[in-house]
PDB file of C-alpha atoms in Angstrom:
ATOM      1  CA  UNK A   1    -250.853  -8.080 -83.682  1.00 48.00           C
ATOM      2  CA  UNK A   2    -248.280  -5.352 -83.904  1.00 50.00           C
ATOM      3  CA  UNK A   3    -244.884  -5.806 -85.514  1.00 51.00           C
ATOM      4  CA  UNK A   4    -245.975  -8.666 -87.758  1.00 52.00           C
ATOM      5  CA  UNK A   5    -245.761 -11.351 -85.050  1.00 50.00           C
ATOM      6  CA  UNK A   6    -248.303 -14.117 -85.203  1.00 50.00           C
ATOM      7  CA  UNK A   7    -251.017 -14.301 -82.493  1.00 49.00           C
ATOM      8  CA  UNK A   8    -249.739 -17.714 -81.371  1.00 47.00           C
ATOM      9  CA  UNK A   9    -246.211 -16.369 -80.927  1.00 47.00           C
ATOM     10  CA  UNK A  10    -247.413 -13.405 -78.878  1.00 44.00           C
ATOM     11  CA  UNK A  11    -249.619 -15.645 -76.728  1.00 43.00           C
ATOM     12  CA  UNK A  12    -246.705 -18.009 -76.126  1.00 43.00           C
ATOM     13  CA  UNK A  13    -244.494 -15.079 -75.199  1.00 44.00           C
ATOM     14  CA  UNK A  14    -247.109 -13.769 -72.759  1.00 45.00           C
ATOM     15  CA  UNK A  15    -247.566 -17.177 -71.135  1.00 44.00           C
ATOM     16  CA  UNK A  16    -243.858 -17.848 -70.795  1.00 43.00           C
ATOM     17  CA  UNK A  17    -243.140 -14.386 -69.387  1.00 45.00           C
ATOM     18  CA  UNK A  18    -245.970 -14.597 -66.851  1.00 45.00           C
ATOM     19  CA  UNK A  19    -245.106 -18.114 -65.730  1.00 44.00           C
ATOM     20  CA  UNK A  20    -241.367 -17.554 -65.493  1.00 44.00           C
ATOM     21  CA  UNK A  21    -241.452 -16.538 -61.842  1.00 44.00           C
ATOM     22  CA  UNK A  22    -243.289 -18.127 -58.963  1.00 46.00           C
ATOM     23  CA  UNK A  23    -246.407 -16.601 -57.458  1.00 48.00           C
ATOM     24  CA  UNK A  24    -249.582 -15.191 -58.887  1.00 49.00           C
ATOM     25  CA  UNK A  25    -248.297 -11.961 -60.299  1.00 48.00           C
ATOM     26  CA  UNK A  26    -245.030 -12.867 -61.994  1.00 56.00           C
ATOM     27  CA  UNK A  27    -242.608  -9.990 -61.349  1.00 65.00           C
ATOM     28  CA  UNK A  28    -245.104  -7.880 -59.382  1.00 58.00           C
ATOM     29  CA  UNK A  29    -244.285  -6.601 -55.894  1.00 63.00           C
ATOM     30  CA  UNK A  30    -245.843  -8.540 -52.976  1.00 63.00           C
ATOM     31  CA  UNK A  31    -248.595  -5.951 -52.410  1.00 62.00           C
ATOM     32  CA  UNK A  32    -249.684  -6.162 -56.051  1.00 58.00           C
ATOM     33  CA  UNK A  33    -249.619  -9.952 -55.896  1.00 59.00           C
ATOM     34  CA  UNK A  34    -251.846  -9.878 -52.791  1.00 58.00           C
ATOM     35  CA  UNK A  35    -254.252  -7.487 -54.534  1.00 57.00           C
ATOM     36  CA  UNK A  36    -254.366  -9.802 -57.550  1.00 55.00           C
ATOM     37  CA  UNK A  37    -255.126 -12.732 -55.262  1.00 59.00           C
ATOM     38  CA  UNK A  38    -257.993 -10.827 -53.601  1.00 57.00           C
ATOM     39  CA  UNK A  39    -259.459  -9.788 -56.945  1.00 57.00           C
ATOM     40  CA  UNK A  40    -259.383 -13.423 -58.149  1.00 60.00           C
ATOM     41  CA  UNK A  41    -261.185 -14.638 -55.026  1.00 60.00           C
ATOM     42  CA  UNK A  42    -263.801 -11.897 -55.414  1.00 63.00           C
ATOM     43  CA  UNK A  43    -264.415 -12.886 -59.012  1.00 79.00           C
ATOM     44  CA  UNK A  44    -264.788 -16.550 -58.026  1.00 79.00           C
ATOM     45  CA  UNK A  45    -267.359 -15.668 -55.359  1.00 83.00           C
ATOM     46  CA  UNK A  46    -269.160 -13.426 -57.855  1.00 83.00           C
ATOM     47  CA  UNK A  47    -269.246 -16.345 -60.309  1.00 84.00           C
ATOM     48  CA  UNK A  48    -270.653 -18.615 -57.590  1.00 86.00           C
ATOM     49  CA  UNK A  49    -273.386 -16.088 -56.811  1.00 88.00           C
ATOM     50  CA  UNK A  50    -274.187 -15.796 -60.506  1.00 89.00           C
ATOM     51  CA  UNK A  51    -274.444 -19.584 -60.814  1.00 91.00           C
ATOM     52  CA  UNK A  52    -276.674 -19.755 -57.725  1.00 92.00           C
ATOM     53  CA  UNK A  53    -278.960 -17.119 -59.237  1.00 92.00           C
ATOM     54  CA  UNK A  54    -279.232 -19.156 -62.445  1.00 94.00           C
ATOM     55  CA  UNK A  55    -280.061 -22.326 -60.522  1.00 92.00           C
ATOM     56  CA  UNK A  56    -282.711 -20.442 -58.533  1.00 93.00           C
ATOM     57  CA  UNK A  57    -284.188 -19.149 -61.807  1.00 93.00           C
ATOM     58  CA  UNK A  58    -284.452 -22.715 -63.127  1.00 93.00           C
ATOM     59  CA  UNK A  59    -286.301 -23.893 -60.010  1.00 91.00           C
ATOM     60  CA  UNK A  60    -288.735 -20.932 -60.035  1.00 93.00           C
ATOM     61  CA  UNK A  61    -290.583 -22.612 -62.905  1.00 93.00           C
ATOM     62  CA  UNK A  62    -293.052 -25.182 -61.583  1.00 93.00           C
ATOM     63  CA  UNK A  63    -292.486 -27.458 -64.571  1.00 94.00           C
ATOM     64  CA  UNK A  64    -288.761 -27.695 -63.846  1.00 93.00           C
ATOM     65  CA  UNK A  65    -289.334 -28.195 -60.135  1.00 93.00           C
ATOM     66  CA  UNK A  66    -291.844 -31.001 -60.736  1.00 93.00           C
ATOM     67  CA  UNK A  67    -289.520 -32.641 -63.266  1.00 92.00           C
ATOM     68  CA  UNK A  68    -286.613 -32.668 -60.834  1.00 90.00           C
ATOM     69  CA  UNK A  69    -288.768 -33.851 -57.929  1.00 91.00           C
ATOM     70  CA  UNK A  70    -289.987 -36.784 -60.034  1.00 91.00           C
ATOM     71  CA  UNK A  71    -286.625 -37.568 -61.611  1.00 90.00           C
ATOM     72  CA  UNK A  72    -284.397 -37.657 -58.566  1.00 86.00           C
ATOM     73  CA  UNK A  73    -286.266 -40.453 -56.722  1.00 87.00           C
ATOM     74  CA  UNK A  74    -286.568 -42.329 -60.007  1.00 87.00           C
ATOM     75  CA  UNK A  75    -282.773 -42.450 -60.350  1.00 87.00           C
ATOM     76  CA  UNK A  76    -282.148 -43.944 -56.911  1.00 86.00           C
ATOM     77  CA  UNK A  77    -283.273 -47.516 -57.702  1.00 87.00           C
ATOM     78  CA  UNK A  78    -281.050 -47.641 -60.796  1.00 85.00           C
ATOM     79  CA  UNK A  79    -278.086 -46.454 -58.760  1.00 85.00           C
ATOM     80  CA  UNK A  80    -278.724 -49.102 -56.113  1.00 88.00           C
ATOM     81  CA  UNK A  81    -279.031 -51.802 -58.768  1.00 87.00           C
ATOM     82  CA  UNK A  82    -275.731 -50.797 -60.386  1.00 85.00           C
ATOM     83  CA  UNK A  83    -273.861 -50.716 -57.076  1.00 87.00           C
ATOM     84  CA  UNK A  84    -275.160 -53.989 -55.707  1.00 93.00           C
ATOM     85  CA  UNK A  85    -275.115 -55.851 -59.031  1.00 93.00           C
ATOM     86  CA  UNK A  86    -271.330 -55.533 -59.075  1.00 92.00           C
ATOM     87  CA  UNK A  87    -271.128 -56.954 -55.560  1.00 93.00           C
ATOM     88  CA  UNK A  88    -273.598 -59.731 -56.402  1.00 94.00           C
ATOM     89  CA  UNK A  89    -271.612 -60.801 -59.462  1.00 94.00           C
ATOM     90  CA  UNK A  90    -268.284 -60.666 -57.616  1.00 94.00           C
ATOM     91  CA  UNK A  91    -269.262 -62.423 -54.385  1.00 94.00           C
ATOM     92  CA  UNK A  92    -272.345 -64.571 -55.012  1.00 95.00           C
ATOM     93  CA  UNK A  93    -271.613 -65.639 -58.586  1.00 94.00           C
ATOM     94  CA  UNK A  94    -267.842 -65.910 -58.067  1.00 94.00           C
ATOM     95  CA  UNK A  95    -266.726 -63.686 -60.955  1.00 94.00           C
ATOM     96  CA  UNK A  96    -264.232 -61.704 -58.910  1.00 94.00           C
ATOM     97  CA  UNK A  97    -264.145 -57.942 -58.581  1.00 94.00           C
ATOM     98  CA  UNK A  98    -262.219 -57.311 -61.806  1.00 95.00           C
ATOM     99  CA  UNK A  99    -264.488 -59.394 -64.042  1.00 95.00           C
ATOM    100  CA  UNK A 100    -267.683 -58.183 -62.321  1.00 94.00           C
ATOM    101  CA  UNK A 101    -266.602 -54.580 -62.878  1.00 93.00           C
ATOM    102  CA  UNK A 102    -265.834 -55.343 -66.525  1.00 94.00           C
ATOM    103  CA  UNK A 103    -269.299 -56.892 -66.979  1.00 93.00           C
ATOM    104  CA  UNK A 104    -270.970 -53.876 -65.384  1.00 91.00           C
ATOM    105  CA  UNK A 105    -268.980 -51.494 -67.570  1.00 92.00           C
ATOM    106  CA  UNK A 106    -269.961 -53.438 -70.676  1.00 93.00           C
ATOM    107  CA  UNK A 107    -273.665 -53.396 -69.868  1.00 86.00           C
ATOM    108  CA  UNK A 108    -274.015 -50.272 -67.786  1.00 70.00           C
TER     109      UNK A 108
END
């Protein structure tokens, strides 16, 4: 950091100067703010495409695909049990919603 200022002080100064005015670009003219907005949306869509490519790479392996295909149906019964156990305890056993939820949180 130049001038002997600490990195934390310069970061704080940058954050406070950029957040001092409303909008995306601080003190930038409207056209620059619009360009900044477009570049942020492009980078988000590029990140989404990158994430989709990584997910596709995971599922190209047969081992991963088989593991997911076996695991997803295996999770459904446990989800159903957890959802309906709360209702069963609250309504049929008379614990009330609050106590039934507390019991399910303690054991689930």
